[in-house]
């Protein structure tokens, strides 16, 4: 039987048109919140300062791949910034909105470049496929 190259051999990783669509969604997730941030009159220094803050989740990999995946995913899921934005509205905390927009933009930026949510099996294994030289191919080595 001949293997179908469009079916990912990495469990849980998307491929082909679905991967392209998810990366385009990442672009929308980057540009949309960035545009809203632009028109919010929030300071661009804050955007520059906090844009890569979610990557602090990578520090979990110093403990191990499972902890790293948990900490990275906690800061790279859209749940966190959406909850922050909702809490900001409910609690009348005006700073929450701009911070949530920066956080969402960062998540979108990462997704555009193939940095998806991580699996505990290893840093390079994401829901968007394997990172590295074979990033465009979700097939395992």
C-alpha atoms as a PDB file:
ATOM      1  CA  UNK A   1       0.000   0.000   0.000  1.00  0.00           C
ATOM      2  CA  UNK A   2       1.336   3.452  -0.932  1.00  0.00           C
ATOM      3  CA  UNK A   3       1.227   6.077   1.806  1.00  0.00           C
ATOM      4  CA  UNK A   4      -0.773   9.205   1.094  1.00  0.00           C
ATOM      5  CA  UNK A   5       1.621  12.188   1.480  1.00  0.00           C
ATOM      6  CA  UNK A   6      -1.217  14.480   2.584  1.00  0.00           C
ATOM      7  CA  UNK A   7      -1.977  12.417   5.691  1.00  0.00           C
ATOM      8  CA  UNK A   8       0.302  13.378   8.576  1.00  0.00           C
ATOM      9  CA  UNK A   9       2.303  10.596  10.149  1.00  0.00           C
ATOM     10  CA  UNK A  10       2.900  12.778  13.214  1.00  0.00           C
ATOM     11  CA  UNK A  11      -0.088  12.183  15.475  1.00  0.00           C
ATOM     12  CA  UNK A  12      -2.141  15.314  15.989  1.00  0.00           C
ATOM     13  CA  UNK A  13      -0.382  17.448  13.372  1.00  0.00           C
ATOM     14  CA  UNK A  14      -2.255  19.025  10.503  1.00  0.00           C
ATOM     15  CA  UNK A  15      -0.964  19.022   6.950  1.00  0.00           C
ATOM     16  CA  UNK A  16      -1.644  20.328   3.469  1.00  0.00           C
ATOM     17  CA  UNK A  17      -4.425  22.847   3.003  1.00  0.00           C
ATOM     18  CA  UNK A  18      -5.531  22.615   6.621  1.00  0.00           C
ATOM     19  CA  UNK A  19      -2.064  23.626   7.808  1.00  0.00           C
ATOM     20  CA  UNK A  20      -2.068  26.519   5.330  1.00  0.00           C
ATOM     21  CA  UNK A  21      -5.503  27.624   6.541  1.00  0.00           C
ATOM     22  CA  UNK A  22      -4.380  27.499  10.185  1.00  0.00           C
ATOM     23  CA  UNK A  23      -1.304  29.578   9.385  1.00  0.00           C
ATOM     24  CA  UNK A  24      -3.494  32.110   7.548  1.00  0.00           C
ATOM     25  CA  UNK A  25      -5.684  32.216  10.658  1.00  0.00           C
ATOM     26  CA  UNK A  26      -2.482  32.979  12.539  1.00  0.00           C
ATOM     27  CA  UNK A  27      -1.887  35.937  10.221  1.00  0.00           C
ATOM     28  CA  UNK A  28      -5.394  37.219  10.945  1.00  0.00           C
ATOM     29  CA  UNK A  29      -4.764  36.691  14.657  1.00  0.00           C
ATOM     30  CA  UNK A  30      -1.604  38.790  14.363  1.00  0.00           C
ATOM     31  CA  UNK A  31      -2.879  41.604  12.141  1.00  0.00           C
ATOM     32  CA  UNK A  32      -6.373  41.960  13.668  1.00  0.00           C
ATOM     33  CA  UNK A  33      -5.301  42.589  17.270  1.00  0.00           C
ATOM     34  CA  UNK A  34      -2.325  44.664  16.075  1.00  0.00           C
ATOM     35  CA  UNK A  35      -4.700  46.914  14.119  1.00  0.00           C
ATOM     36  CA  UNK A  36      -7.042  47.246  17.090  1.00  0.00           C
ATOM     37  CA  UNK A  37      -4.017  48.073  19.240  1.00  0.00           C
ATOM     38  CA  UNK A  38      -3.005  50.752  16.732  1.00  0.00           C
ATOM     39  CA  UNK A  39      -6.386  52.466  16.904  1.00  0.00           C
ATOM     40  CA  UNK A  40      -6.597  52.090  20.701  1.00  0.00           C
ATOM     41  CA  UNK A  41      -3.990  54.822  21.271  1.00  0.00           C
ATOM     42  CA  UNK A  42      -2.163  52.526  23.691  1.00  0.00           C
ATOM     43  CA  UNK A  43       1.603  53.150  23.792  1.00  0.00           C
ATOM     44  CA  UNK A  44       3.696  51.291  21.220  1.00  0.00           C
ATOM     45  CA  UNK A  45       6.437  50.967  23.824  1.00  0.00           C
ATOM     46  CA  UNK A  46       4.111  48.636  25.732  1.00  0.00           C
ATOM     47  CA  UNK A  47       3.526  46.590  22.564  1.00  0.00           C
ATOM     48  CA  UNK A  48       7.279  46.297  21.971  1.00  0.00           C
ATOM     49  CA  UNK A  49       7.961  45.470  25.616  1.00  0.00           C
ATOM     50  CA  UNK A  50       5.310  42.759  25.972  1.00  0.00           C
ATOM     51  CA  UNK A  51       5.166  41.231  22.486  1.00  0.00           C
ATOM     52  CA  UNK A  52       7.548  38.375  23.266  1.00  0.00           C
ATOM     53  CA  UNK A  53       6.513  38.002  26.933  1.00  0.00           C
ATOM     54  CA  UNK A  54       4.496  34.815  26.222  1.00  0.00           C
ATOM     55  CA  UNK A  55       7.752  33.153  25.194  1.00  0.00           C
ATOM     56  CA  UNK A  56       8.718  33.134  28.862  1.00  0.00           C
ATOM     57  CA  UNK A  57       6.734  29.893  28.826  1.00  0.00           C
ATOM     58  CA  UNK A  58       9.757  28.344  27.115  1.00  0.00           C
ATOM     59  CA  UNK A  59      11.542  28.446  30.472  1.00  0.00           C
ATOM     60  CA  UNK A  60       9.514  25.390  31.453  1.00  0.00           C
ATOM     61  CA  UNK A  61      11.703  23.371  29.080  1.00  0.00           C
ATOM     62  CA  UNK A  62      14.543  23.869  31.565  1.00  0.00           C
ATOM     63  CA  UNK A  63      12.645  21.463  33.825  1.00  0.00           C
ATOM     64  CA  UNK A  64      11.681  19.033  31.076  1.00  0.00           C
ATOM     65  CA  UNK A  65       9.650  18.577  27.883  1.00  0.00           C
ATOM     66  CA  UNK A  66       6.352  17.859  29.647  1.00  0.00           C
ATOM     67  CA  UNK A  67       6.615  20.929  31.892  1.00  0.00           C
ATOM     68  CA  UNK A  68       7.823  22.987  28.938  1.00  0.00           C
ATOM     69  CA  UNK A  69       4.842  21.967  26.821  1.00  0.00           C
ATOM     70  CA  UNK A  70       2.458  22.847  29.656  1.00  0.00           C
ATOM     71  CA  UNK A  71       3.971  26.275  30.335  1.00  0.00           C
ATOM     72  CA  UNK A  72       4.376  27.106  26.636  1.00  0.00           C
ATOM     73  CA  UNK A  73       0.820  26.042  25.798  1.00  0.00           C
ATOM     74  CA  UNK A  74      -0.597  27.938  28.778  1.00  0.00           C
ATOM     75  CA  UNK A  75       0.823  31.147  27.303  1.00  0.00           C
ATOM     76  CA  UNK A  76       0.160  30.300  23.636  1.00  0.00           C
ATOM     77  CA  UNK A  77      -3.497  29.328  23.776  1.00  0.00           C
ATOM     78  CA  UNK A  78      -6.034  32.033  22.944  1.00  0.00           C
ATOM     79  CA  UNK A  79      -7.936  31.183  26.140  1.00  0.00           C
ATOM     80  CA  UNK A  80      -5.631  33.284  28.346  1.00  0.00           C
ATOM     81  CA  UNK A  81      -5.860  36.579  26.465  1.00  0.00           C
ATOM     82  CA  UNK A  82      -9.601  36.178  25.910  1.00  0.00           C
ATOM     83  CA  UNK A  83     -10.144  35.597  29.646  1.00  0.00           C
ATOM     84  CA  UNK A  84      -7.918  38.595  30.384  1.00  0.00           C
ATOM     85  CA  UNK A  85      -9.953  40.792  28.035  1.00  0.00           C
ATOM     86  CA  UNK A  86     -13.226  39.583  29.572  1.00  0.00           C
ATOM     87  CA  UNK A  87     -11.912  40.171  33.091  1.00  0.00           C
ATOM     88  CA  UNK A  88     -10.822  43.652  32.042  1.00  0.00           C
ATOM     89  CA  UNK A  89     -14.334  44.477  30.852  1.00  0.00           C
ATOM     90  CA  UNK A  90     -16.007  42.996  33.943  1.00  0.00           C
ATOM     91  CA  UNK A  91     -13.568  44.512  36.430  1.00  0.00           C
ATOM     92  CA  UNK A  92     -13.246  47.819  34.547  1.00  0.00           C
ATOM     93  CA  UNK A  93      -9.490  47.367  34.174  1.00  0.00           C
ATOM     94  CA  UNK A  94      -8.575  49.416  31.069  1.00  0.00           C
ATOM     95  CA  UNK A  95      -5.025  48.029  30.784  1.00  0.00           C
ATOM     96  CA  UNK A  96      -6.323  44.494  30.243  1.00  0.00           C
ATOM     97  CA  UNK A  97      -7.561  45.211  26.707  1.00  0.00           C
ATOM     98  CA  UNK A  98      -4.256  46.377  25.222  1.00  0.00           C
ATOM     99  CA  UNK A  99      -2.341  43.596  27.000  1.00  0.00           C
ATOM    100  CA  UNK A 100      -4.796  40.995  25.672  1.00  0.00           C
ATOM    101  CA  UNK A 101      -4.390  42.412  22.144  1.00  0.00           C
ATOM    102  CA  UNK A 102      -0.594  42.157  22.379  1.00  0.00           C
ATOM    103  CA  UNK A 103      -0.860  38.595  23.677  1.00  0.00           C
ATOM    104  CA  UNK A 104      -3.227  37.561  20.865  1.00  0.00           C
ATOM    105  CA  UNK A 105      -0.965  39.203  18.276  1.00  0.00           C
ATOM    106  CA  UNK A 106       2.003  37.234  19.599  1.00  0.00           C
ATOM    107  CA  UNK A 107       0.093  33.956  19.360  1.00  0.00           C
ATOM    108  CA  UNK A 108      -0.866  34.780  15.773  1.00  0.00           C
ATOM    109  CA  UNK A 109       2.720  35.712  14.913  1.00  0.00           C
ATOM    110  CA  UNK A 110       3.969  32.364  16.195  1.00  0.00           C
ATOM    111  CA  UNK A 111       1.283  30.436  14.309  1.00  0.00           C
ATOM    112  CA  UNK A 112       2.183  32.148  11.019  1.00  0.00           C
ATOM    113  CA  UNK A 113       5.693  30.742  11.344  1.00  0.00           C
ATOM    114  CA  UNK A 114       4.523  27.259  12.303  1.00  0.00           C
ATOM    115  CA  UNK A 115       5.052  27.510  16.050  1.00  0.00           C
ATOM    116  CA  UNK A 116       1.940  25.750  17.234  1.00  0.00           C
ATOM    117  CA  UNK A 117       0.917  24.302  20.563  1.00  0.00           C
ATOM    118  CA  UNK A 118       3.507  21.828  21.811  1.00  0.00           C
ATOM    119  CA  UNK A 119       3.249  18.127  22.562  1.00  0.00           C
ATOM    120  CA  UNK A 120       4.993  16.727  25.646  1.00  0.00           C
ATOM    121  CA  UNK A 121       6.916  14.312  23.407  1.00  0.00           C
ATOM    122  CA  UNK A 122       9.280  17.095  22.343  1.00  0.00           C
ATOM    123  CA  UNK A 123       9.717  20.797  21.650  1.00  0.00           C
ATOM    124  CA  UNK A 124       9.657  20.364  17.871  1.00  0.00           C
ATOM    125  CA  UNK A 125       6.317  18.519  17.847  1.00  0.00           C
ATOM    126  CA  UNK A 126       3.406  20.945  17.445  1.00  0.00           C
ATOM    127  CA  UNK A 127      -0.187  20.820  16.302  1.00  0.00           C
ATOM    128  CA  UNK A 128       0.966  22.584  13.121  1.00  0.00           C
ATOM    129  CA  UNK A 129       3.581  19.928  12.357  1.00  0.00           C
ATOM    130  CA  UNK A 130       7.191  19.293  13.201  1.00  0.00           C
ATOM    131  CA  UNK A 131       9.528  22.288  13.569  1.00  0.00           C
ATOM    132  CA  UNK A 132      12.956  22.377  11.990  1.00  0.00           C
ATOM    133  CA  UNK A 133      14.385  21.643   8.586  1.00  0.00           C
ATOM    134  CA  UNK A 134      11.314  19.567   7.697  1.00  0.00           C
ATOM    135  CA  UNK A 135       8.895  22.207   8.989  1.00  0.00           C
ATOM    136  CA  UNK A 136       6.882  22.148   5.798  1.00  0.00           C
ATOM    137  CA  UNK A 137       6.456  18.395   6.027  1.00  0.00           C
ATOM    138  CA  UNK A 138       4.632  16.774   8.923  1.00  0.00           C
ATOM    139  CA  UNK A 139       6.119  13.350   8.209  1.00  0.00           C
ATOM    140  CA  UNK A 140       8.443  11.998  10.848  1.00  0.00           C
ATOM    141  CA  UNK A 141      12.143  11.424  10.175  1.00  0.00           C
END
